[in-house]
Short mmCIF file of C-alpha atoms and ligand atoms in Angstrom, two decimals:
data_model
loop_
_atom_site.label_atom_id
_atom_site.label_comp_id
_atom_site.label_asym_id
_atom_site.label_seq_id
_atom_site.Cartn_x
_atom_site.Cartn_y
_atom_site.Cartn_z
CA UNK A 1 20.19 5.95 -2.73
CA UNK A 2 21.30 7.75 0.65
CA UNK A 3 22.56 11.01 -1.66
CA UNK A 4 19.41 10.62 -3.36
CA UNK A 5 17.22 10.97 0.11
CA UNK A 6 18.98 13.55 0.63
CA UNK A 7 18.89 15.71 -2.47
CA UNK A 8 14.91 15.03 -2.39
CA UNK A 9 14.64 16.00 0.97
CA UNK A 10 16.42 19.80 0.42
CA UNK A 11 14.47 20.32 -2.52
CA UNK A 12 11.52 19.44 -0.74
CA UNK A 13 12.67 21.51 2.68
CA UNK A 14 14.99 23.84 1.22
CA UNK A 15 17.82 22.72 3.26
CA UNK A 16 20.01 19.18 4.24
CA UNK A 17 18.85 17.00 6.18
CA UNK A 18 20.91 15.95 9.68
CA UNK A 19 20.97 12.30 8.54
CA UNK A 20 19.06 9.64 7.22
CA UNK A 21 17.40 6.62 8.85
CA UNK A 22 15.88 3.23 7.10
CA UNK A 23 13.32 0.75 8.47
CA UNK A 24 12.42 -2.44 6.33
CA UNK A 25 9.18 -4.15 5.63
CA UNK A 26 8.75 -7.69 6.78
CA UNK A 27 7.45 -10.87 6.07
CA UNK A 28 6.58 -13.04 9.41
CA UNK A 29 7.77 -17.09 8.45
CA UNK A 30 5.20 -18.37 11.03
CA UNK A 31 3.26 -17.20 13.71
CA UNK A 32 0.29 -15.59 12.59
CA UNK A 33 -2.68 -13.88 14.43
CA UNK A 34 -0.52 -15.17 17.65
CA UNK A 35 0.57 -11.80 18.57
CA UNK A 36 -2.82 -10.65 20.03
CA UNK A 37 -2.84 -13.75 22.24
CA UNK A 38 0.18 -13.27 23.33
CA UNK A 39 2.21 -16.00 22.05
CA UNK A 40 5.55 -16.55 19.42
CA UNK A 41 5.79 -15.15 16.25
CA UNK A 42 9.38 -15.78 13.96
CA UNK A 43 9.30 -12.88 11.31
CA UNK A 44 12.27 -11.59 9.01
CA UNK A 45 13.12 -8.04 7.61
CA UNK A 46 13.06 -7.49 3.94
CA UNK A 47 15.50 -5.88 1.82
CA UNK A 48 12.97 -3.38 1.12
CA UNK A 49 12.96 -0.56 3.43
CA UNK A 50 11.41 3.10 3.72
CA UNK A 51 13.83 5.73 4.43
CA UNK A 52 13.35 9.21 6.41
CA UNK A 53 15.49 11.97 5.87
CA UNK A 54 14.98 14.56 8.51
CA UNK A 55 16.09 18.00 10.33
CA UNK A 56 14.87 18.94 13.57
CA UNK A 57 12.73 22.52 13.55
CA UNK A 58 12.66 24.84 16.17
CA UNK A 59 9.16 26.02 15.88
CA UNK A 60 7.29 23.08 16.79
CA UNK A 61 5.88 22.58 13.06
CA UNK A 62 5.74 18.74 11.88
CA UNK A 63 6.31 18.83 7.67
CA UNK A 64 6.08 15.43 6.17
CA UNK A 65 6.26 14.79 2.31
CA UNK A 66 6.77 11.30 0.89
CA UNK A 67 7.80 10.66 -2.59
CA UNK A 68 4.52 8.55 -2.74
CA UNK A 69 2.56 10.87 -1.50
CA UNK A 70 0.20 13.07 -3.60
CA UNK A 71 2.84 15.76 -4.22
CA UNK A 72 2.05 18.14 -1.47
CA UNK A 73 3.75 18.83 2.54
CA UNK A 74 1.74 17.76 5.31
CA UNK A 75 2.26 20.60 7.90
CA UNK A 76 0.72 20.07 11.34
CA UNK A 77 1.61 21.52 14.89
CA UNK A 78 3.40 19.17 17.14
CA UNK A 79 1.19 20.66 19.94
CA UNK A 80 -1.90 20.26 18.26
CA UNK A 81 -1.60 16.47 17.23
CA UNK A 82 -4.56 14.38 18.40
CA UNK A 83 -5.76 10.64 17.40
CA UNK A 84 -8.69 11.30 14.62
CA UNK A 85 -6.74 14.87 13.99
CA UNK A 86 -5.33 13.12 11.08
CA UNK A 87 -7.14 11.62 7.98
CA UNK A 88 -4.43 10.97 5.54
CA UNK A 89 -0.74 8.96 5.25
CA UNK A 90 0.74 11.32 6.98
CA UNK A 91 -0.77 10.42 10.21
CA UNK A 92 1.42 7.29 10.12
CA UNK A 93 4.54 9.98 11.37
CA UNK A 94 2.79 12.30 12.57
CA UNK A 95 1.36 9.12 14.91
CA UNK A 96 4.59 8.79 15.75
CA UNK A 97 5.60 12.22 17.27
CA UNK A 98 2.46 12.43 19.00
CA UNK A 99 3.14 9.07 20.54
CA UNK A 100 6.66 9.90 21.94
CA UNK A 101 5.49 13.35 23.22
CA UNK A 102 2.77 11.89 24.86
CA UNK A 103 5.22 9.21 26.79
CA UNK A 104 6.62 12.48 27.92
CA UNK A 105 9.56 12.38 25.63
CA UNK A 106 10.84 15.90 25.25
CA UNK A 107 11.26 16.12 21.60
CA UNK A 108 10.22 19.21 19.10
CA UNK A 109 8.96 19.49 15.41
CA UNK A 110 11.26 18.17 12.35
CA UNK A 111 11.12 18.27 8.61
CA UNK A 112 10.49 14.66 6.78
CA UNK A 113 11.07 13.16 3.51
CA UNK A 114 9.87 9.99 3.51
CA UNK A 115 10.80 7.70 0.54
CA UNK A 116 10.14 4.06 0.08
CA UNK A 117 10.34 0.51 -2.14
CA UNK A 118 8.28 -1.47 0.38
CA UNK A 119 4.69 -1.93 -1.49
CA UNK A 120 2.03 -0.24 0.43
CA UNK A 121 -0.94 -2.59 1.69
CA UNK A 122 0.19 -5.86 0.41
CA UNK A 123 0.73 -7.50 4.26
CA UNK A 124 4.46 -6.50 4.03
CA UNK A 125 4.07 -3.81 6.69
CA UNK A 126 5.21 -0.82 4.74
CA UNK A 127 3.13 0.94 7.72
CA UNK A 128 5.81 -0.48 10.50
CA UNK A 129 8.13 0.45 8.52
CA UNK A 130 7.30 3.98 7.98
CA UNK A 131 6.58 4.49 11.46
CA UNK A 132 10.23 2.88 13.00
CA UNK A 133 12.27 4.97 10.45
CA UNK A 134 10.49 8.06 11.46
CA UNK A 135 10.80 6.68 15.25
CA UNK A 136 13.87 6.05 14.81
CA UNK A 137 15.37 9.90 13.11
CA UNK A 138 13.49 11.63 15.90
CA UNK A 139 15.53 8.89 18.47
CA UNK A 140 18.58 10.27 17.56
CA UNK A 141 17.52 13.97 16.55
CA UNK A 142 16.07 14.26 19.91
CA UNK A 143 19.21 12.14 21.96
CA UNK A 144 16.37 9.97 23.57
CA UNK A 145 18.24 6.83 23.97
CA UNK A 146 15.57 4.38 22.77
CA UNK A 147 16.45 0.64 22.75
CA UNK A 148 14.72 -0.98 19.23
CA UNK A 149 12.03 -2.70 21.18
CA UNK A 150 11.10 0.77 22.60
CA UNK A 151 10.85 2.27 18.92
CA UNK A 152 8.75 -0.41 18.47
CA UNK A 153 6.12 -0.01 21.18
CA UNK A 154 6.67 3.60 20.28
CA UNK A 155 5.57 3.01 17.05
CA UNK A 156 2.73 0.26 17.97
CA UNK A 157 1.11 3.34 19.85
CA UNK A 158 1.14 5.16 17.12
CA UNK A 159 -0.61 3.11 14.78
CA UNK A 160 -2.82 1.63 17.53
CA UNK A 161 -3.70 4.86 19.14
CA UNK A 162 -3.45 7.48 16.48
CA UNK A 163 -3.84 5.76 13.19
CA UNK A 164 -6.81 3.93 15.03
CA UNK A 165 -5.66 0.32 13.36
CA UNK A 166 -6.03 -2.28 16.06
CA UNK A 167 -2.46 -4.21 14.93
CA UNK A 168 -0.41 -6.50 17.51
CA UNK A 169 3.26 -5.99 17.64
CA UNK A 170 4.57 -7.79 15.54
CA UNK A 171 5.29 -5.62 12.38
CA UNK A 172 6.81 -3.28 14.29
CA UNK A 173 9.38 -5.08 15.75
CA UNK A 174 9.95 -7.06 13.23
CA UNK A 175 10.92 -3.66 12.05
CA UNK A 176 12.92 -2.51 14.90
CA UNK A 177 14.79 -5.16 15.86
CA UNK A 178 15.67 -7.93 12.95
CA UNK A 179 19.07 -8.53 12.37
CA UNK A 180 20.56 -9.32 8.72
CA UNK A 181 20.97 -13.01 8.25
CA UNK A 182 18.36 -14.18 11.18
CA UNK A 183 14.37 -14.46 11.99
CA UNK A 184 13.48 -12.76 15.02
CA UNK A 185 11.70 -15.20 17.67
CA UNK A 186 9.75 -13.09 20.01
CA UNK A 187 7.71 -14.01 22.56
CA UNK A 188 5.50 -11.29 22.68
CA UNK A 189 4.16 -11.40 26.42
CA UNK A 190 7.67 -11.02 27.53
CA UNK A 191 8.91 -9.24 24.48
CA UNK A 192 11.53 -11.98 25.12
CA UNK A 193 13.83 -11.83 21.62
CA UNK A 194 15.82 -14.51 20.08
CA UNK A 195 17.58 -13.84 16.89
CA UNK A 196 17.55 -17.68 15.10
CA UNK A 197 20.26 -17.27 12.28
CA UNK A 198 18.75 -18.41 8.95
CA UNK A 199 21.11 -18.90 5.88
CA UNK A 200 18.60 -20.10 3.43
CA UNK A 201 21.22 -19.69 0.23
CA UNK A 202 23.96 -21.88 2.74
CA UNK A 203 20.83 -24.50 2.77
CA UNK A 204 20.19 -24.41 -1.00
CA UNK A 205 16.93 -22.52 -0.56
CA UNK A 206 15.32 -19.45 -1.33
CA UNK A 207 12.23 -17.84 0.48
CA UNK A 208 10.30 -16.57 -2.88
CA UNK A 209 7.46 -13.85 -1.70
CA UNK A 210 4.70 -13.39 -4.12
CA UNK A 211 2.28 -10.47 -3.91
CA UNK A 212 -1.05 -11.05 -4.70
CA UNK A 213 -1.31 -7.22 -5.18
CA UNK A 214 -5.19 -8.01 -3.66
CA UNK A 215 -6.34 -6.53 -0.37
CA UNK A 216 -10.15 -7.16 0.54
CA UNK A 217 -11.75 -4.60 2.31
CA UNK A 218 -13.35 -6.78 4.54
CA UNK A 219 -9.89 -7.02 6.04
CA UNK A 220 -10.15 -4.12 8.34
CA UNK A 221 -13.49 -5.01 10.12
CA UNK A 222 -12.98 -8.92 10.48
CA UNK A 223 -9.15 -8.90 11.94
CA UNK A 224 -10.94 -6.62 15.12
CA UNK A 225 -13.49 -9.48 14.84
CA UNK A 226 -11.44 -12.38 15.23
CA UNK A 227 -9.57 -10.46 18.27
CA UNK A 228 -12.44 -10.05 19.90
CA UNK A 229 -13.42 -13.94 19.37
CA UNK A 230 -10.20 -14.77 20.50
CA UNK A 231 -10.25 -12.58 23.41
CA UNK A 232 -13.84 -14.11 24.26
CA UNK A 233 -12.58 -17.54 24.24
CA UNK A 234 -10.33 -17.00 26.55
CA UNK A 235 -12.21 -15.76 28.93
CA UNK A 236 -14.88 -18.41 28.37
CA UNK A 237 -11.85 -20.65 29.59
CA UNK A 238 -10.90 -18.51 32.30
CA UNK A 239 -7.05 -17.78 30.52
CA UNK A 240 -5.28 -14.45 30.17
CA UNK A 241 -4.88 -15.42 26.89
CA UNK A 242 -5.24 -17.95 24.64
CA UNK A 243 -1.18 -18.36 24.72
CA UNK A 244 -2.08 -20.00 28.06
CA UNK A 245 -3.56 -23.17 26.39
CA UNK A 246 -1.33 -26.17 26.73
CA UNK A 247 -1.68 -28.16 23.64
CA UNK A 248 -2.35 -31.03 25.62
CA UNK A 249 -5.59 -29.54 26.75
CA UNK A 250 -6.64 -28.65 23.16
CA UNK A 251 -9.25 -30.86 22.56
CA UNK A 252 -11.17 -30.82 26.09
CA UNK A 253 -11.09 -27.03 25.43
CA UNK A 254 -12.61 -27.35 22.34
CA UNK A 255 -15.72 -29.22 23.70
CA UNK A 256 -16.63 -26.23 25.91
CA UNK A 257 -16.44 -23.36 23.29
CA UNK A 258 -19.53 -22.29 21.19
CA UNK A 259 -18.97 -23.68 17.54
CA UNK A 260 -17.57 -20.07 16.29
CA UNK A 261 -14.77 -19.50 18.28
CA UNK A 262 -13.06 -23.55 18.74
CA UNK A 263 -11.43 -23.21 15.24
CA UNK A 264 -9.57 -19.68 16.58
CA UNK A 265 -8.49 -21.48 19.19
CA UNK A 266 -7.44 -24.54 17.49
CA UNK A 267 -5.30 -22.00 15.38
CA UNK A 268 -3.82 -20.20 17.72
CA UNK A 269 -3.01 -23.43 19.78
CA UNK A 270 -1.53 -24.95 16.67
CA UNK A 271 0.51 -22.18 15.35
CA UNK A 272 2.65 -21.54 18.70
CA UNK A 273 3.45 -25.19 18.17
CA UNK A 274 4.53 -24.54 14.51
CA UNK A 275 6.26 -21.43 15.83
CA UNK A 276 8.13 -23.60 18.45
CA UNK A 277 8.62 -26.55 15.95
CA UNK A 278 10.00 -24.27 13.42
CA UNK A 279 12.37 -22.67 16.00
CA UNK A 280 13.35 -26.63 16.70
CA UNK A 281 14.40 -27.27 13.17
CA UNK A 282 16.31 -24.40 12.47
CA UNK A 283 18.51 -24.53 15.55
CA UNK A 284 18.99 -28.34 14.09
CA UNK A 285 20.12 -26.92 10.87
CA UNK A 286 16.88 -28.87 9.41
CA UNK A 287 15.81 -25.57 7.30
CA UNK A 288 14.28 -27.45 4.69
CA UNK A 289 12.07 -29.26 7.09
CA UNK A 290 10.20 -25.95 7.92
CA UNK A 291 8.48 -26.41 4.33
CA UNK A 292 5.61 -28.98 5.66
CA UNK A 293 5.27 -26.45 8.46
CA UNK A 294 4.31 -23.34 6.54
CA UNK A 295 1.83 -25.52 4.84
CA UNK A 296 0.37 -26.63 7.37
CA UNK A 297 0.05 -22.87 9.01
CA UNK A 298 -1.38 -22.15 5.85
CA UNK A 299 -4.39 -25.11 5.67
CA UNK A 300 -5.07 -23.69 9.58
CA UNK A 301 -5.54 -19.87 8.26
CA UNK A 302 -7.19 -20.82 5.58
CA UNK A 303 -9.85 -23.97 7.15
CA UNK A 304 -9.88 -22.61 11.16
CA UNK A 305 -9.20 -18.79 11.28
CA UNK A 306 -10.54 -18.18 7.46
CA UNK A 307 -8.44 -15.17 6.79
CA UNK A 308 -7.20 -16.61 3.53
CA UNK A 309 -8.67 -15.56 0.00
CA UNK A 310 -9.14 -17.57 -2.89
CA UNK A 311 -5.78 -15.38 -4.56
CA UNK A 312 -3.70 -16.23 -1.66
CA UNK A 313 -4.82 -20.65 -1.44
CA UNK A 314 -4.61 -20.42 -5.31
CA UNK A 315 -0.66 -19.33 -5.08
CA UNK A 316 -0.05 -21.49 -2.49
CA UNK A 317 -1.60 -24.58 -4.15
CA UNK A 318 0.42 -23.44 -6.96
CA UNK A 319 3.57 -22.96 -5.40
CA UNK A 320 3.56 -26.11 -3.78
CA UNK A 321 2.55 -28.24 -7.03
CA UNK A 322 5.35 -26.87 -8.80
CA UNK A 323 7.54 -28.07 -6.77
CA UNK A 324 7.91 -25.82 -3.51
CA UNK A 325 8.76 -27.64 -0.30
CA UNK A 326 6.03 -25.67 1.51
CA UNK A 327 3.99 -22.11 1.62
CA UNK A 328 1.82 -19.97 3.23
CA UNK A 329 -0.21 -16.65 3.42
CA UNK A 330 1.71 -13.77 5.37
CA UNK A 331 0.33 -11.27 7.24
CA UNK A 332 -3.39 -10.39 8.73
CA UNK A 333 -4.92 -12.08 5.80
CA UNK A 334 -8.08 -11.27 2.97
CA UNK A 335 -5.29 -10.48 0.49
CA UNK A 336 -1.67 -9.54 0.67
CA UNK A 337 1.44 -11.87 0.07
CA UNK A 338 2.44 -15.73 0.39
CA UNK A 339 5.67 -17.06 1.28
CA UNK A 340 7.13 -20.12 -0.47
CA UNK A 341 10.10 -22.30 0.44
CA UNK A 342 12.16 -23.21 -2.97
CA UNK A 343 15.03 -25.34 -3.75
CA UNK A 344 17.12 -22.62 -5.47
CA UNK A 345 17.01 -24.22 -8.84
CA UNK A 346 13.02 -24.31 -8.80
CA UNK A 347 12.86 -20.51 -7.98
CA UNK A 348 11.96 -19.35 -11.65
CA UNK A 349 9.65 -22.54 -11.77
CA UNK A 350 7.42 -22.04 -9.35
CA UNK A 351 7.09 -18.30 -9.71
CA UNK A 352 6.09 -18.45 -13.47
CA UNK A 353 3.42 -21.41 -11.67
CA UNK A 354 2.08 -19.19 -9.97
CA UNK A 355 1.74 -16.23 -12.48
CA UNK A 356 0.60 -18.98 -15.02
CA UNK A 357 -2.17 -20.14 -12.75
CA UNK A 358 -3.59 -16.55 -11.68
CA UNK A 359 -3.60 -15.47 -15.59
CA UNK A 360 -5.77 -18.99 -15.82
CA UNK A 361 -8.28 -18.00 -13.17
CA UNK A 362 -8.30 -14.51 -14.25
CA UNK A 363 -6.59 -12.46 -11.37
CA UNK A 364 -4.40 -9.74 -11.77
CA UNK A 365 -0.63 -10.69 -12.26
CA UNK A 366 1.03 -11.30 -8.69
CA UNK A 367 4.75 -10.09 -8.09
CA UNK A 368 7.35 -12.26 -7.30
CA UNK A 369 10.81 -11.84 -5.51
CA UNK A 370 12.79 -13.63 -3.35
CA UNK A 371 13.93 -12.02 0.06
CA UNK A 372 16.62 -12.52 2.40
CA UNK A 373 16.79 -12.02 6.00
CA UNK A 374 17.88 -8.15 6.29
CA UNK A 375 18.72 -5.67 8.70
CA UNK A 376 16.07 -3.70 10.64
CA UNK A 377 15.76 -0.22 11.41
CA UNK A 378 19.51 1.76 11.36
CA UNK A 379 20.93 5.18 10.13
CA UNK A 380 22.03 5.12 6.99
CA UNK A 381 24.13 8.76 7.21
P1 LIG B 1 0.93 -2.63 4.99
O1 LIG B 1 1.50 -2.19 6.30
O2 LIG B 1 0.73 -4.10 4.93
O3 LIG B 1 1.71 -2.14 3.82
P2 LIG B 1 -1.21 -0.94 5.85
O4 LIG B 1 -2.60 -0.75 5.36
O5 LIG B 1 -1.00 -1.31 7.26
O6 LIG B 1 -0.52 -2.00 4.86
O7 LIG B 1 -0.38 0.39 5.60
C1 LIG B 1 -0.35 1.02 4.34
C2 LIG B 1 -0.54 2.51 4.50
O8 LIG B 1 0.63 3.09 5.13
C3 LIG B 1 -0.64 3.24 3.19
O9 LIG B 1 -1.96 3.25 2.72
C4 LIG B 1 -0.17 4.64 3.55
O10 LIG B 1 -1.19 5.38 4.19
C5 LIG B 1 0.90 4.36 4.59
N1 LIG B 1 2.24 4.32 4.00
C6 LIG B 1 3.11 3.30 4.03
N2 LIG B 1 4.27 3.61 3.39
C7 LIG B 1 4.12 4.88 2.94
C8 LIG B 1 4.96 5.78 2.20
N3 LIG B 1 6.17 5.44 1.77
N4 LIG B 1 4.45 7.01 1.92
C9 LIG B 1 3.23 7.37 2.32
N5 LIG B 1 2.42 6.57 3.02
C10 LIG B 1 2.83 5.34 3.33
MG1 LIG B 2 0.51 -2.37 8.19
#
């Protein structure tokens, strides 16, 4: 796979690379829309990575070429990089370059082969990924001495900033920083990290991730929507953020919002508790008690912040009737993938459930595979 990066890369460049650098996808356990208000999130890394092979250049030229890319090399001047400069993929990297150079990071042009098994656009943050492995060869290629959680803001700015997508930070340090065999709890106004070891096969479980392979387009629009609401609630309570709303004062809080924005809030209020709760049973070795709680995040997506879809309640509903101990929609929402906790034994079971009941309503067949915590972004030669 490494050899293979390689070998793609000099007959796309011509030459070897200097190494070769990995960053995985993620799926976040619980947590969600918290990140823009700020408060916890828990996510792990998946297996599934995208890899960069790369070569610094002397002249200042930035050539990117991924294997699923449309065949061709991006080429663009390091100098001449600018947020709307860049229309297609390739501004995902190129983001990236133009995000360290503008921190005033002294770094130069490179050659890029980019090659990846995270699926693109189905909430599993192949875009994170993609961005920390490219953050992550020019770290080294350039001696900067980032720390992960500095690739990761690195690489927040570039997708923020230069990609124009309005994302928290979650994906990408989920990216950056996860360690194999643990969630990452990060508090993200502190960027506090705690890595919460999480043997799910030691427990008897197995997290199954199913992608819906749907992604609304109403996605894009609504999740700068909801930000805004959320921001605007929190000002209506006079709170940095909405992170700043003791449970306890939930439901007097409620009373003074306009109808619209008190089910955000009850979200948000109620998913840093599930974060924290979650944390709780894990450090009690209680793993298969965090099944009730992904349900539960999910019934809150899908009844308060209504970023659910009927693909993603239909394979949770399924999951969970066949036998899962809990699941839930991952990721921004209007499409993407679910997470379910399985007894190991039920794994097959509830998967074929859940292909069984989208072939019933008529919705393209979803893919299933189960996922262990994994490592996050590293060089790989
Ligand atoms: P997600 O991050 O959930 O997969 P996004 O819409 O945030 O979905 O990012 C997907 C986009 O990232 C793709 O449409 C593509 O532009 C870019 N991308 C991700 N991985 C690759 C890759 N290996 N090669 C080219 N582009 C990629
Ligand atoms: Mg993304």
């Amino acid at each position: 796979m490494i050899d293979q990066a390689a070998t793609d890369f000099e007959a796309v460049h011509g030459a070897r690379p200097t190494g070769v650098w990995a960053a995985p996808g993620r799926v976040n356990l619980i947590g969600e829309h918290t990140d823009y208000n700020d408060g916890f999130v828990l996510p792990i890394a998946l297996p599934h990575a995208t890899k960069v092979a790369a070569r610094r250049r002397e002249d200042g030229r930035v050539r990117v070429y991924s294997a699923q890319g449309d065949g061709t090399i991006t080429d663009l001047a390091l100098d001449g990089l600018a947020p709307g400069v860049v229309t297609s993929w390739a501004a995902y990297p190129a983001g990236v370059f133009w995000a360290l150079a503008d921190a005033g990071h002294a770094i130069g042009g490179a050659d890029l082969y980019v090659d990846s098994d995270v699926p693109t656009g189905a909430g599993l943050s192949s875009s994170a990924a993609l961005e920390c492995a490219t953050a992550a060869a020019l770290n080294d290629l350039y001696g900067l001495g980032l720390t992960a959680p500095e690739i990761a803001l690195v690489a927040q700015r570039a997708e923020n900033a230069f990609v124009g997508v309005p994302c928290g930070v979650m994906d990408q340090m989920a990216s950056a920083c996860c360690t194999e065999g643990a969630a990452l709890f990060l508090d993200t106004r502190t960027m506090e990290q705690r890595h919460v070891p999480l043997d799910l096969e030691a427990a008897g479980l197995r997290l199954l991730v199913i992608d819906t392979r749907v992604k609304h387009d109403l996605g894009d629009g609504a999740y700068a929507a909801l930000r805004a609401g959320c921001e605007r609630a929190a000002d209506l309570l006079g709170l940095e953020a909405l992170r700043d709303l003791p449970a306890a004062d939930l439901d007097a809080a409620l009373e003074r919002l306009p109808e619209e924005l008190a089910p955000l809030v009850r979200h948000v209020v109620t998913e840093n508790q599930r974060v924290v709760e979650t944390i709780e049973h894990l450090d009690a070795g209680r793993t298969a008690a965090l099944g009730p709680v992904l349900t539960a995040g999910h019934a809150s997506l899908r009844d308060d912040f209504r970023v659910s879809c009927p693909e993603t309640d239909l394979a949770v509903e399924a999951a969970v009737a066949a036998g899962a101990l809990g699941a839930r929609m991952t990721g921004g929402g209007f499409g993407g993938s679910v997470i379910a906790l399985v007894e190991t034994a039920d794994v097959e079971a509830v998967a074929e459930a859940v292909r069984s009941a989208f072939a019933t309503a008529g919705f393209a067949a979803p893919v299933a595979f189960t996922a262990v915590p994994s490592a996050g972004a590293r060089r790989l030669a």
